[in-house]
Tab-separated table of C-alpha atoms in Angstrom:
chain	number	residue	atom	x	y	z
V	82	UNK	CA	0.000	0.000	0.000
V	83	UNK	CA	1.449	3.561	-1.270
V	84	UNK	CA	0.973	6.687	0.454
V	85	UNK	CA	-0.232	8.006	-3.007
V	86	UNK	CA	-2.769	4.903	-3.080
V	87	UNK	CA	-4.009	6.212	0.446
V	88	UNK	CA	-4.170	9.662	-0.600
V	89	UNK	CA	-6.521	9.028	-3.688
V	90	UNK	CA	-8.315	6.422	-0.957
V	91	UNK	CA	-9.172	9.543	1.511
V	92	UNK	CA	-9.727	11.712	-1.431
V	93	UNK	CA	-12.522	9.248	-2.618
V	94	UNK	CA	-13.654	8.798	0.377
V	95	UNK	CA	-14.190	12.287	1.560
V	96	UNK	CA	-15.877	13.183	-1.488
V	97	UNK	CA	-17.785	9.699	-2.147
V	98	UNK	CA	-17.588	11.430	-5.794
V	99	UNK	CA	-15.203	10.208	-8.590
V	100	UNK	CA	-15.300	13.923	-10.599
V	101	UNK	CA	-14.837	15.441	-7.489
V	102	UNK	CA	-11.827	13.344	-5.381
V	103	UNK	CA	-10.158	13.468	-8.994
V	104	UNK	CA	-10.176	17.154	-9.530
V	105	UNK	CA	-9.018	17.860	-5.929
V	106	UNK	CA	-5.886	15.303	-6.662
V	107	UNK	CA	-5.647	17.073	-9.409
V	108	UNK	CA	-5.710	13.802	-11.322
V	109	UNK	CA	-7.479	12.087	-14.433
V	110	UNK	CA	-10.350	10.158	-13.143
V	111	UNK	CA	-9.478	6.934	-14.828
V	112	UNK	CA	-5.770	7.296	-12.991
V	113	UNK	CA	-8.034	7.642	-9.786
V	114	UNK	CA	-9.923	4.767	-10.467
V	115	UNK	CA	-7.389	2.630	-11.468
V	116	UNK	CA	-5.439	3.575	-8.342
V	117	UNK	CA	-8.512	2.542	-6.018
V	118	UNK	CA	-8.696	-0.604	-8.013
V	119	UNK	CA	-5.408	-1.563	-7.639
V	120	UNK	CA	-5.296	-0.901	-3.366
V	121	UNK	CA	-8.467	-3.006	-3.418
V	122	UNK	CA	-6.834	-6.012	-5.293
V	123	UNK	CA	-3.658	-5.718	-2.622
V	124	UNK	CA	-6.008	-5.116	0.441
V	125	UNK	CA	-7.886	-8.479	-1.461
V	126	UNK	CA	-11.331	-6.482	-0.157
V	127	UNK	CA	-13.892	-4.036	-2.047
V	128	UNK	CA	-13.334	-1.170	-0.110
V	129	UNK	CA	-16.721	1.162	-2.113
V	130	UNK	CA	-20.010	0.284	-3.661
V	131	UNK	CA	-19.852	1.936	-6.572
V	132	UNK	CA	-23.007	2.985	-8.971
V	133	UNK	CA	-23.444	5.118	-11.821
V	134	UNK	CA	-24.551	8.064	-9.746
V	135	UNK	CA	-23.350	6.889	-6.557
V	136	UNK	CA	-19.962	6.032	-4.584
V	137	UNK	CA	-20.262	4.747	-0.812
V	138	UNK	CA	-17.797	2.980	1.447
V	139	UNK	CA	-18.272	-0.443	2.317
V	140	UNK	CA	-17.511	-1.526	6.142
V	141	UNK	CA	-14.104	-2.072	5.038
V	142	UNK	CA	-13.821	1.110	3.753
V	143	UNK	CA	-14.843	2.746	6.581
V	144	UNK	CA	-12.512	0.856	8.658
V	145	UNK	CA	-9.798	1.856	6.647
V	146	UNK	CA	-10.538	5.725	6.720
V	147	UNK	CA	-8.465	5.986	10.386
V	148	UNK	CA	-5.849	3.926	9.197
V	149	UNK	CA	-5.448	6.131	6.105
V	150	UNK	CA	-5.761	9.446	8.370
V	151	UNK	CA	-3.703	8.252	10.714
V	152	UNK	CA	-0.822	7.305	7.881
V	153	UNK	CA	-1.005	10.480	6.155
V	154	UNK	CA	-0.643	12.409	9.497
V	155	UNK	CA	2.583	10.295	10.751
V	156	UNK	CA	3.794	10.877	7.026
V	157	UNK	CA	3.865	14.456	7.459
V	158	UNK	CA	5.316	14.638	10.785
V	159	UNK	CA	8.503	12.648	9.254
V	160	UNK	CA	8.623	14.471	6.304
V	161	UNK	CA	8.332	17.940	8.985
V	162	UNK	CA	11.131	16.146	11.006
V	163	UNK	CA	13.666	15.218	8.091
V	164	UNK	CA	13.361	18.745	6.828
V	165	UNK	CA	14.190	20.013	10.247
V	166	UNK	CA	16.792	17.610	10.869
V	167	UNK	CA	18.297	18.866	7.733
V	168	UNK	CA	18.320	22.307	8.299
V	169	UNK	CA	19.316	21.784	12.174
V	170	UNK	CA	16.184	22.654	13.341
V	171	UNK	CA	15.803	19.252	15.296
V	172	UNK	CA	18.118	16.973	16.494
V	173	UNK	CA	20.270	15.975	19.746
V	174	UNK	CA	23.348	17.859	20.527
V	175	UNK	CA	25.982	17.666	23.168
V	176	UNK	CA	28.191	20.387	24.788
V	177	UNK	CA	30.516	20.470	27.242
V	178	UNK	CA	32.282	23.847	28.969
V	179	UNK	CA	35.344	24.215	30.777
V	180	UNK	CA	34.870	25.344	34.198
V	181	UNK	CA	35.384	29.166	33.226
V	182	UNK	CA	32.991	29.526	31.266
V	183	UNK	CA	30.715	27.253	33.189
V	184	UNK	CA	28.767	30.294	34.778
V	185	UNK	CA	28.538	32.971	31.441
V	186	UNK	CA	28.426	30.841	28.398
V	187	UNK	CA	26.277	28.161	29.547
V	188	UNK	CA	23.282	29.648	31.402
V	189	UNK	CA	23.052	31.959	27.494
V	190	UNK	CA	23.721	29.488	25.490
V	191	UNK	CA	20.839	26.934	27.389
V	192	UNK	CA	18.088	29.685	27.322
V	193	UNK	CA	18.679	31.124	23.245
V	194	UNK	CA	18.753	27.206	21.768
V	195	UNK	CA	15.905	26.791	24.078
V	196	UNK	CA	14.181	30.021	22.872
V	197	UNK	CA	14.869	29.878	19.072
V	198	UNK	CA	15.665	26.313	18.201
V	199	UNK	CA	12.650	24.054	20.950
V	200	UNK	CA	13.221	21.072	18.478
V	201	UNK	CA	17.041	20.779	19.596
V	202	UNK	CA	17.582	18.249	22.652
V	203	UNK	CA	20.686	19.830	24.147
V	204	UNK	CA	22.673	18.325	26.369
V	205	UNK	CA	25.094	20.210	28.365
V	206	UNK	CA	27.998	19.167	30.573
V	207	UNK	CA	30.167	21.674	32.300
V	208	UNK	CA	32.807	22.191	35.024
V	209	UNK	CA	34.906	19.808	32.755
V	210	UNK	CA	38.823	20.143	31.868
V	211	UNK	CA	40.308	20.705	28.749
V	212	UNK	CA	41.974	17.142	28.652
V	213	UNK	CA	38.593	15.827	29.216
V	214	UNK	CA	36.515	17.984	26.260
V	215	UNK	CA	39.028	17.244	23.448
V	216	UNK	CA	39.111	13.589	24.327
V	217	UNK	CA	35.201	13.568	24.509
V	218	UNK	CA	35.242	15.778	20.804
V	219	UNK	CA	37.200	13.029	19.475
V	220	UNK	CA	35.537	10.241	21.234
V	221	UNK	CA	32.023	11.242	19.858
V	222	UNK	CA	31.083	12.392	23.813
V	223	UNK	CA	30.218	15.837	22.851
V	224	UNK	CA	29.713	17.596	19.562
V	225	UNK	CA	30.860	20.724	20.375
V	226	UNK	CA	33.451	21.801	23.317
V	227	UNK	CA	34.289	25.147	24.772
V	228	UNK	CA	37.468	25.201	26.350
V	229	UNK	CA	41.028	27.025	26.839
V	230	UNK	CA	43.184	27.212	23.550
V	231	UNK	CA	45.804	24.576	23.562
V	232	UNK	CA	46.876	22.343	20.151
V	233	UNK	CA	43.781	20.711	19.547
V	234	UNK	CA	43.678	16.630	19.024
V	235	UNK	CA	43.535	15.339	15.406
V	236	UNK	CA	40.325	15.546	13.855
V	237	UNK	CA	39.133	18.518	16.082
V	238	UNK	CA	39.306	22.136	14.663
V	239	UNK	CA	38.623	25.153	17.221
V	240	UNK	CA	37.241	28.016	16.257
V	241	UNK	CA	38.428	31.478	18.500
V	242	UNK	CA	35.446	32.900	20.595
V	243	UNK	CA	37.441	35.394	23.191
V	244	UNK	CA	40.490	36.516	24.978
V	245	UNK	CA	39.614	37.340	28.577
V	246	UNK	CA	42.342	38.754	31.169
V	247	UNK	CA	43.352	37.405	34.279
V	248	UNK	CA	42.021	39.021	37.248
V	249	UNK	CA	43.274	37.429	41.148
V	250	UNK	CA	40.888	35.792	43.548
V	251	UNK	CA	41.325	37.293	46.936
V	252	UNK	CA	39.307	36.338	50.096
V	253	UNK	CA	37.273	39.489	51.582
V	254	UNK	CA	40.037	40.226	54.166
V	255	UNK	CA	43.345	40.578	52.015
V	256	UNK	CA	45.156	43.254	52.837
V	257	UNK	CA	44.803	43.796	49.076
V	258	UNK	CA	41.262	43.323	48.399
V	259	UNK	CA	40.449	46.915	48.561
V	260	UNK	CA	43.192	47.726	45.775
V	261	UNK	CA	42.159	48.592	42.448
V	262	UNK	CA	44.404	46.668	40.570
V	263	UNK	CA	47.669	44.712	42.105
V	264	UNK	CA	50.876	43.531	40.699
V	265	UNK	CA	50.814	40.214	40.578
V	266	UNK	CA	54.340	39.946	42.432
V	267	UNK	CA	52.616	41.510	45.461
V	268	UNK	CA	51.162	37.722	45.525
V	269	UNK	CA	54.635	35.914	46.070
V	270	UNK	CA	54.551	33.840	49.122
V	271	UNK	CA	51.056	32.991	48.996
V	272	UNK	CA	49.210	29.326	48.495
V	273	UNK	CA	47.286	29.486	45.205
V	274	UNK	CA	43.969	27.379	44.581
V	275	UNK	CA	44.515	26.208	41.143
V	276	UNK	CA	42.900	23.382	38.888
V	277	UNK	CA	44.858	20.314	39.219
V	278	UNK	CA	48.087	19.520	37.247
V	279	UNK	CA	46.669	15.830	36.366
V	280	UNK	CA	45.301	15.261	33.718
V	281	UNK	CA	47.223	18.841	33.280
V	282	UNK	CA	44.419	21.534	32.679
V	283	UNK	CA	45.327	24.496	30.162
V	284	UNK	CA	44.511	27.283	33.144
V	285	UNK	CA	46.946	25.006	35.349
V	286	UNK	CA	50.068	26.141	32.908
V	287	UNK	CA	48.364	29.587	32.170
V	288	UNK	CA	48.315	30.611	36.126
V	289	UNK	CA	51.997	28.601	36.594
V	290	UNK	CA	53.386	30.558	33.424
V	291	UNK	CA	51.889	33.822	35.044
V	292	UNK	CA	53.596	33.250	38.199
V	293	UNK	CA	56.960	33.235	36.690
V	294	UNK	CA	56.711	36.194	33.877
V	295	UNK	CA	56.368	37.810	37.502
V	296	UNK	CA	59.388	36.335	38.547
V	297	UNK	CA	58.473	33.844	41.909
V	298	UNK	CA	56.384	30.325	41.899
V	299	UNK	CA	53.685	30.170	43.785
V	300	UNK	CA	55.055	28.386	47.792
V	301	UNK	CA	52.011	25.928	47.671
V	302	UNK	CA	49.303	24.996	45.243
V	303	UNK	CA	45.911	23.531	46.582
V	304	UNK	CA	44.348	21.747	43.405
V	305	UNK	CA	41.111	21.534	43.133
V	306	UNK	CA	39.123	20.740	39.662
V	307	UNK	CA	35.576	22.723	39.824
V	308	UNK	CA	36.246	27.000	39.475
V	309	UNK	CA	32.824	27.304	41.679
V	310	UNK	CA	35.182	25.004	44.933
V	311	UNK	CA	38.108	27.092	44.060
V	312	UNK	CA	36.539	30.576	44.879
V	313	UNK	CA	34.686	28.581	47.330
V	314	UNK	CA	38.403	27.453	48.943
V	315	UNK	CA	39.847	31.312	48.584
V	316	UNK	CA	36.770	32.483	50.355
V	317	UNK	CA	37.977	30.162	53.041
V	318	UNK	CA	41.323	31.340	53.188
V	319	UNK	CA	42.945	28.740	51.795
V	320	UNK	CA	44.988	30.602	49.486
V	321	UNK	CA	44.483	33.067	46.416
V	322	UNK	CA	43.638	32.114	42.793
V	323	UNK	CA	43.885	33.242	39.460
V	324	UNK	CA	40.735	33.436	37.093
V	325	UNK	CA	39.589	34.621	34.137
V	326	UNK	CA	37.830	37.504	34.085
V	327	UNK	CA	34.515	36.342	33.469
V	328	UNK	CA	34.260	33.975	36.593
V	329	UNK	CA	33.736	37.404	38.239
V	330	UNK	CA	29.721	36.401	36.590
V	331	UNK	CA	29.681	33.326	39.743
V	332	UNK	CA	29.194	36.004	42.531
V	333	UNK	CA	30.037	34.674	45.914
V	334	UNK	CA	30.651	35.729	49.896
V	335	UNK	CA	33.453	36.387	51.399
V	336	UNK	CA	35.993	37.041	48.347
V	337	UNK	CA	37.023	39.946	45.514
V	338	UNK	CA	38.162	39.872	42.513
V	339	UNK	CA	41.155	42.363	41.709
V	340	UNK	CA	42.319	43.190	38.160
V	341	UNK	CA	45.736	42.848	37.531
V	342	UNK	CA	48.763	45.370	36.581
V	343	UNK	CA	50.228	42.891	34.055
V	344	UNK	CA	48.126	41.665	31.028
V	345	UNK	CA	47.987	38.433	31.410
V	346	UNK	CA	44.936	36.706	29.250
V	347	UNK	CA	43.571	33.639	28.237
V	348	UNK	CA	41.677	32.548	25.397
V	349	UNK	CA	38.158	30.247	24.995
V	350	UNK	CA	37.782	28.594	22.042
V	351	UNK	CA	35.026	26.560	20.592
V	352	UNK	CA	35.882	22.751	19.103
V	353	UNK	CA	34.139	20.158	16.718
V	354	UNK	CA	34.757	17.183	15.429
V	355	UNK	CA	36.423	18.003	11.601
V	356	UNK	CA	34.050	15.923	10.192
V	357	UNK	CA	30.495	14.206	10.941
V	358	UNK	CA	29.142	17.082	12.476
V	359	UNK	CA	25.029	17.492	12.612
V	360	UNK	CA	23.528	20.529	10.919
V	361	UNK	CA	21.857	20.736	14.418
V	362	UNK	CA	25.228	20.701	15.591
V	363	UNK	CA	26.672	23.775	13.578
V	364	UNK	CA	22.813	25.869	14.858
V	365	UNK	CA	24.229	25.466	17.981
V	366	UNK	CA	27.817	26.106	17.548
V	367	UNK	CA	26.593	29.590	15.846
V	368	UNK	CA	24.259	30.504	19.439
V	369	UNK	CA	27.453	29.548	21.240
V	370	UNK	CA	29.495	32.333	19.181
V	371	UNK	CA	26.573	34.688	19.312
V	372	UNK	CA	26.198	34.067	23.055
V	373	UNK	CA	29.795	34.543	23.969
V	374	UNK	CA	30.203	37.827	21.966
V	375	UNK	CA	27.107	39.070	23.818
V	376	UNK	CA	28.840	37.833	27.355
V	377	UNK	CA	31.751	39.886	26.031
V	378	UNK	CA	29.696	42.795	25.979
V	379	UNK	CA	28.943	43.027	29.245
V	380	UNK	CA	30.973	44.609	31.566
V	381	UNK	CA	31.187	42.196	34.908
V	382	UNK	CA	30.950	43.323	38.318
V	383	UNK	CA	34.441	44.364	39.948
């Protein structure tokens, strides 16, 4: 049974009039007949009485009227979902975020795909390392990665989205928390709370390479892998940290952020696989880049 065979079946049996089911096809009538003639020899039952002046279902024909409905109907919801599919209007899509930009990029990016594209089932992982996103890129894990530049892994390209300064972590009651910016010497001698050297994180060598350009090394790390602990642990007092500048967005007690004197930055980047990637996939990757130049735009809190 062909959908076109069901088609000119609901036609016919809307209309219960040959002329009339043909002209709304926009069919001959002998095609039309010969089309009802040929379902009925498949289905191997006479689905209309048919007279001269008259056309009527039969039982079976009435029967088959929901079936037919029902076809068409699930026929245009595939051919609805293909075309979104295709155009990457529909589809599944993973993400995951470095830490960093756990608390800017994400919350955006999660309410515009959910605004402008509902079809898209987004999933989205963050607090993650860069190790960990361009192994899960490669591995199929996530379709798109945000993370700090580094050389990517084969098969991954990365495309730029920002470069973001450092600014220092201080808790509330540093004797340099009320400055408005600080060398970043002036830090020498204190712990730092830093994301952890293994599997070696690209903000681990960016904070380490920091440290010397200002000419010490920090006199004890305290590693910790999620940015929200780490502000939580300098809050504490258990040391001082280096961020970017947009973790200033995850607004806690108890600490301040200070700019620095140096310029000292660090750059996001977004990655996908080099090949195999979703046209649901690149929607999203173009909301990430619209979401993280609109993040850039705002100035954060100091």
């Amino acid at each position: 049974m062909e959908l076109r065979q069901v088609r000119y079946f609901l036609a016919l049996a809307e209309e219960c009039h040959f002329g009339r089911a043909a002209a709304r096809l926009h069919v001959a009538q002998p095609a039309l007949s010969q089309q009802i003639k040929q379902l009925e020899r498949e289905l191997g039952i006479e689905l209309f009485h048919r007279s001269t002046r008259h056309v009527e279902l039969t039982e079976a024909g009435h029967q088959l009227t929901g079936y037919a409905r029902t076809l068409l109907a699930e026929a245009e919801r595939a051919r609805v979902h293909m075309t979104e599919l295709a155009t990457g209007h529909a589809g599944h899509v993973s993400v995951g975020f470095i830490g960093t930009a756990t608390y800017d990029v994400l919350p955006r990016v999660a309410r515009t795909v959910r605004a402008r594209l509902p079809q898209i089932t987004l999933e989205l992982r963050g607090e993650l390392l860069t190790p960990q996103l361009g192994e899960g890129l490669v591995t199929g894990a996530y379709n798109l990665a945000v993370f700090r530049s580094g050389a990517p892994a084969e098969g991954v390209r990365v495309t730029p989205l920002r470069t973001e300064p450092l600014v220092a972590v201080l808790p509330a009651a540093h004797p340099l928390a009320g400055a408005r910016r600080i060398p970043l010497g002036s830090l020498a001698g204190e712990p730092f709370v830093i994301h952890p050297a293994q599997p070696r994180s690209a903000m681990y060598d960016r904070v380490l390479a920091a440290c010397g350009r200002a000419g010490f090394q920090p006199a004890s790390l305290v590693e910790v892998g999620e940015t929200a602990t780490l502000v939580v642990l300098v809050a504490a007092g258990h040391g001082v940290a280096l961020v970017p500048e947009s973790v200033q967005s995850l607004r806690l007690d108890g600490v301040t952020y200070v700019p620095l004197a140096e310029t000292e930055t660090v750059d996001l980047v977004l990655g996908r696989r080099t090949q195999r990637t979703s046209p649901a996939a690149e929607q999203v990757a173009s909301v990430i880049e619209e979401c993280v130049q609109g993040a850039a735009d705002v100035v954060p809190p100091k």
